[in-house]
Amino acid sequence: MEQRLEFSADLLKKYDQTGPRYTSYPTALQFDTNFEQQTYSEIAKQASANHPNRALSLYFHIPFCDTICYYCGCSKIVTRDHSRAAPYLEYLNKELQLQAPLFGKRKVTQLHWGGGTPTFLDNQQITELMEMTAAAFNLEQSDEREFSIEIDPRSVDKEKVSLLAKVGFNRLSMGVQDFDPAVQKAVNRIQSKEETLEIIEHARLSGFKSISVDLIYGLPKQNLASFGQTLDSIIDVRPDRVAVYNYAHMPHLFKTQRGIHEDELPSSDTKLKLLSLTIEKLTQAGYLYIGMDHFSLPEDELAIAQKQGTLHRNFQGYSTHAECDLIGLGLTSIGKVGNSYSQNKKDIEEYYAMLDQNQLTVFRGMKLTDDDILRRHIINELMCHSYISYSEVNDRYGIQFNQYFKDELTQLESFIEDGLLHLSDDSIQITPAGRMLTRNVAMVFDAYLKPKHLEISTNRYSRLI
Ligand code: SF4
């Protein structure tokens, strides 16, 4: 596919609206509490019986953080009491014992620790958790494995980074956000540039295959000059991937964000300029735009998978492992097994209590309908490859695209007029000018954004800018 990107502030302003990020379709807003552990267990056993050789992906949620970052919208528990990690690991082990038998000897090719702050765990706990996982599941040992961890540069030193590589991680992502001390103070996340860059260098020396850095634009006190310097410093150390997220100020949903002074937030015009500067600097430095907030070097697996048409979108963003069943472990974690989604309890006491009764902690989820599966494929194709072939969809799902999506095709007309996409007799192709607005196009195919569902979703999603 064409990986070029054209930036147009006018088009972004015109199409600025709230919408899902489509790390799943349907999104978690559609999950239902009628979906219980019993349903999950049956689906997991059936999926393993039907596809015994299909690879597995494991997601571990480590919810603890030492301090609070005001912009944060993640599910976390802020505590300085590190003794809370030990019982959490014991319960994770109980969960591993309940989950593993549902999946037989299927190989785990992808594993991710997210949070919260996974590096809240000390070195011994990190080793223990990986050992528990290896005892319960059949972990891929070869270089093909994609084992990643989110690290907080404030809670790691060189020794810890070396240990992470030793226990099997080969990819890491780290939050940087902005190196400007004034911005760091305004969001309550102080982390020195020198220490962060040193950790990146050391991760590379330790053998990490892929290093990803997260930045955020739209934070309080941000300005073009200092954010430009942050971008230059990051570009200098050439991480394989850079994610640049738009800060979505939604204090009605995330209490933590009430620590941010609204009068210090940049205007939407400044945000657009920050985004434009980001794109300019990263693309001039040789990074390719993958989609949504993600950029990568051309030799990175994400860029290669996109070129080859095998890129996939999942809860961690973009991935090269399309067909895995994903098992969510830990508080609030989300799984995708067979044609279902499921989510674990969000309250830590309830999570522990269910495991004390030897029960899985799934409390909601959904079984996808045929229509959900079809639309998920279309949204995935748009988000990953900016392209849909009607005949490919027709062959795969036994439909007539033109008929099935007659209304949706009509709704695409304004996008065509604005030069964001081309329609042919057999395809939808998003243009370089439309790539930053792909999720707007995807939303046309989202059945849950149709009027009868709208009341639950309108103020739950972030804006584009
Ligand atoms: S941004 Fe990360 S480290 Fe900060 S509060 Fe959120 S989860 Fe914790």
Short mmCIF file of N, CA, C and O and ligand atoms in Angstrom, two decimals, residues 62-78 115-117 150 152 154 177 188-189 216 256, ligand 1:
data_model
loop_
_atom_site.label_atom_id
_atom_site.label_comp_id
_atom_site.label_asym_id
_atom_site.label_seq_id
_atom_site.Cartn_x
_atom_site.Cartn_y
_atom_site.Cartn_z
N ILE A 62 -0.35 -5.05 34.94
CA ILE A 62 0.25 -4.77 36.26
C ILE A 62 -0.22 -3.36 36.64
O ILE A 62 0.24 -2.37 36.06
N PRO A 63 -1.17 -3.26 37.56
CA PRO A 63 -1.88 -1.98 37.70
C PRO A 63 -1.18 -0.90 38.52
O PRO A 63 -1.64 0.24 38.51
N PHE A 64 -0.10 -1.24 39.22
CA PHE A 64 0.43 -0.28 40.20
C PHE A 64 1.33 0.80 39.57
O PHE A 64 2.08 0.52 38.63
N CYS A 65 1.24 2.00 40.13
CA CYS A 65 2.13 3.11 39.74
C CYS A 65 2.58 3.81 41.01
O CYS A 65 1.77 3.98 41.94
N ASP A 66 3.83 4.26 41.04
CA ASP A 66 4.36 4.97 42.20
C ASP A 66 3.72 6.34 42.40
O ASP A 66 3.43 6.75 43.50
N THR A 67 3.55 7.05 41.27
CA THR A 67 2.97 8.40 41.35
C THR A 67 1.95 8.54 40.22
O THR A 67 1.90 7.70 39.33
N ILE A 68 1.22 9.62 40.28
CA ILE A 68 0.15 9.79 39.29
C ILE A 68 0.58 10.81 38.22
O ILE A 68 1.15 11.84 38.54
N CYS A 69 0.33 10.47 36.96
CA CYS A 69 0.54 11.44 35.87
C CYS A 69 -0.86 12.00 35.57
O CYS A 69 -1.78 11.23 35.29
N TYR A 70 -0.99 13.31 35.61
CA TYR A 70 -2.35 13.88 35.55
C TYR A 70 -3.09 13.58 34.25
O TYR A 70 -4.31 13.59 34.20
N TYR A 71 -2.36 13.37 33.16
CA TYR A 71 -3.05 13.17 31.88
C TYR A 71 -3.60 11.75 31.74
O TYR A 71 -4.33 11.44 30.81
N CYS A 72 -3.27 10.88 32.68
CA CYS A 72 -3.46 9.43 32.48
C CYS A 72 -4.93 9.01 32.41
O CYS A 72 -5.74 9.40 33.25
N GLY A 73 -5.22 8.17 31.43
CA GLY A 73 -6.56 7.60 31.32
C GLY A 73 -6.53 6.09 31.49
O GLY A 73 -7.49 5.41 31.18
N CYS A 74 -5.38 5.58 31.96
CA CYS A 74 -5.25 4.11 32.09
C CYS A 74 -5.90 3.63 33.38
O CYS A 74 -6.14 4.40 34.29
N SER A 75 -6.08 2.32 33.43
CA SER A 75 -6.59 1.73 34.65
C SER A 75 -5.39 1.41 35.55
O SER A 75 -4.55 0.61 35.19
N LYS A 76 -5.32 2.09 36.69
CA LYS A 76 -4.12 1.92 37.54
C LYS A 76 -4.48 2.12 39.00
O LYS A 76 -5.52 2.66 39.34
N ILE A 77 -3.53 1.67 39.86
CA ILE A 77 -3.66 1.88 41.30
C ILE A 77 -2.40 2.63 41.72
O ILE A 77 -1.30 2.13 41.55
N VAL A 78 -2.58 3.85 42.23
CA VAL A 78 -1.40 4.64 42.59
C VAL A 78 -1.04 4.36 44.04
O VAL A 78 -1.85 4.56 44.94
N GLY A 115 0.26 -1.65 31.78
CA GLY A 115 -0.19 -1.19 33.10
C GLY A 115 -0.97 0.10 33.00
O GLY A 115 -1.49 0.43 31.94
N GLY A 116 -0.95 0.81 34.14
CA GLY A 116 -0.05 0.78 35.26
C GLY A 116 1.42 0.81 34.84
O GLY A 116 1.77 1.27 33.77
N THR A 117 2.25 0.31 35.73
CA THR A 117 3.69 0.31 35.49
C THR A 117 4.24 -1.10 35.74
O THR A 117 4.47 -1.48 36.89
N GLU A 150 5.99 -2.50 28.75
CA GLU A 150 5.98 -1.04 28.86
C GLU A 150 6.85 -0.68 30.05
O GLU A 150 6.61 -1.18 31.15
N ASP A 152 8.72 2.31 32.54
CA ASP A 152 8.74 3.71 32.96
C ASP A 152 10.19 4.04 33.28
O ASP A 152 10.76 3.45 34.21
N ARG A 154 11.54 6.11 34.88
CA ARG A 154 11.78 6.53 36.26
C ARG A 154 11.91 5.33 37.20
O ARG A 154 12.31 5.47 38.34
N GLN A 177 6.61 11.33 26.66
CA GLN A 177 5.60 12.42 26.58
C GLN A 177 6.22 13.74 26.15
O GLN A 177 5.97 14.22 25.08
N ASN A 188 2.82 16.44 36.37
CA ASN A 188 3.31 15.65 37.51
C ASN A 188 4.06 14.39 37.08
O ASN A 188 3.84 13.31 37.62
N ARG A 189 4.91 14.55 36.10
CA ARG A 189 5.74 13.42 35.68
C ARG A 189 7.14 13.96 35.36
O ARG A 189 7.40 14.42 34.24
N ILE A 216 3.29 12.66 23.81
CA ILE A 216 1.91 13.16 23.79
C ILE A 216 1.94 14.63 23.38
O ILE A 216 2.75 15.41 23.90
N THR A 256 -8.25 11.71 37.41
CA THR A 256 -6.85 12.12 37.46
C THR A 256 -6.61 13.42 36.69
O THR A 256 -5.79 14.24 37.06
S1 SF4 B 1 0.78 7.35 32.65
FE1 SF4 B 1 1.60 5.34 33.20
S2 SF4 B 1 2.90 5.77 34.98
FE2 SF4 B 1 1.59 7.56 34.74
S3 SF4 B 1 -0.19 7.18 36.08
FE3 SF4 B 1 -0.71 6.42 34.04
S4 SF4 B 1 -0.21 4.28 34.03
FE4 SF4 B 1 0.88 5.21 35.78
#
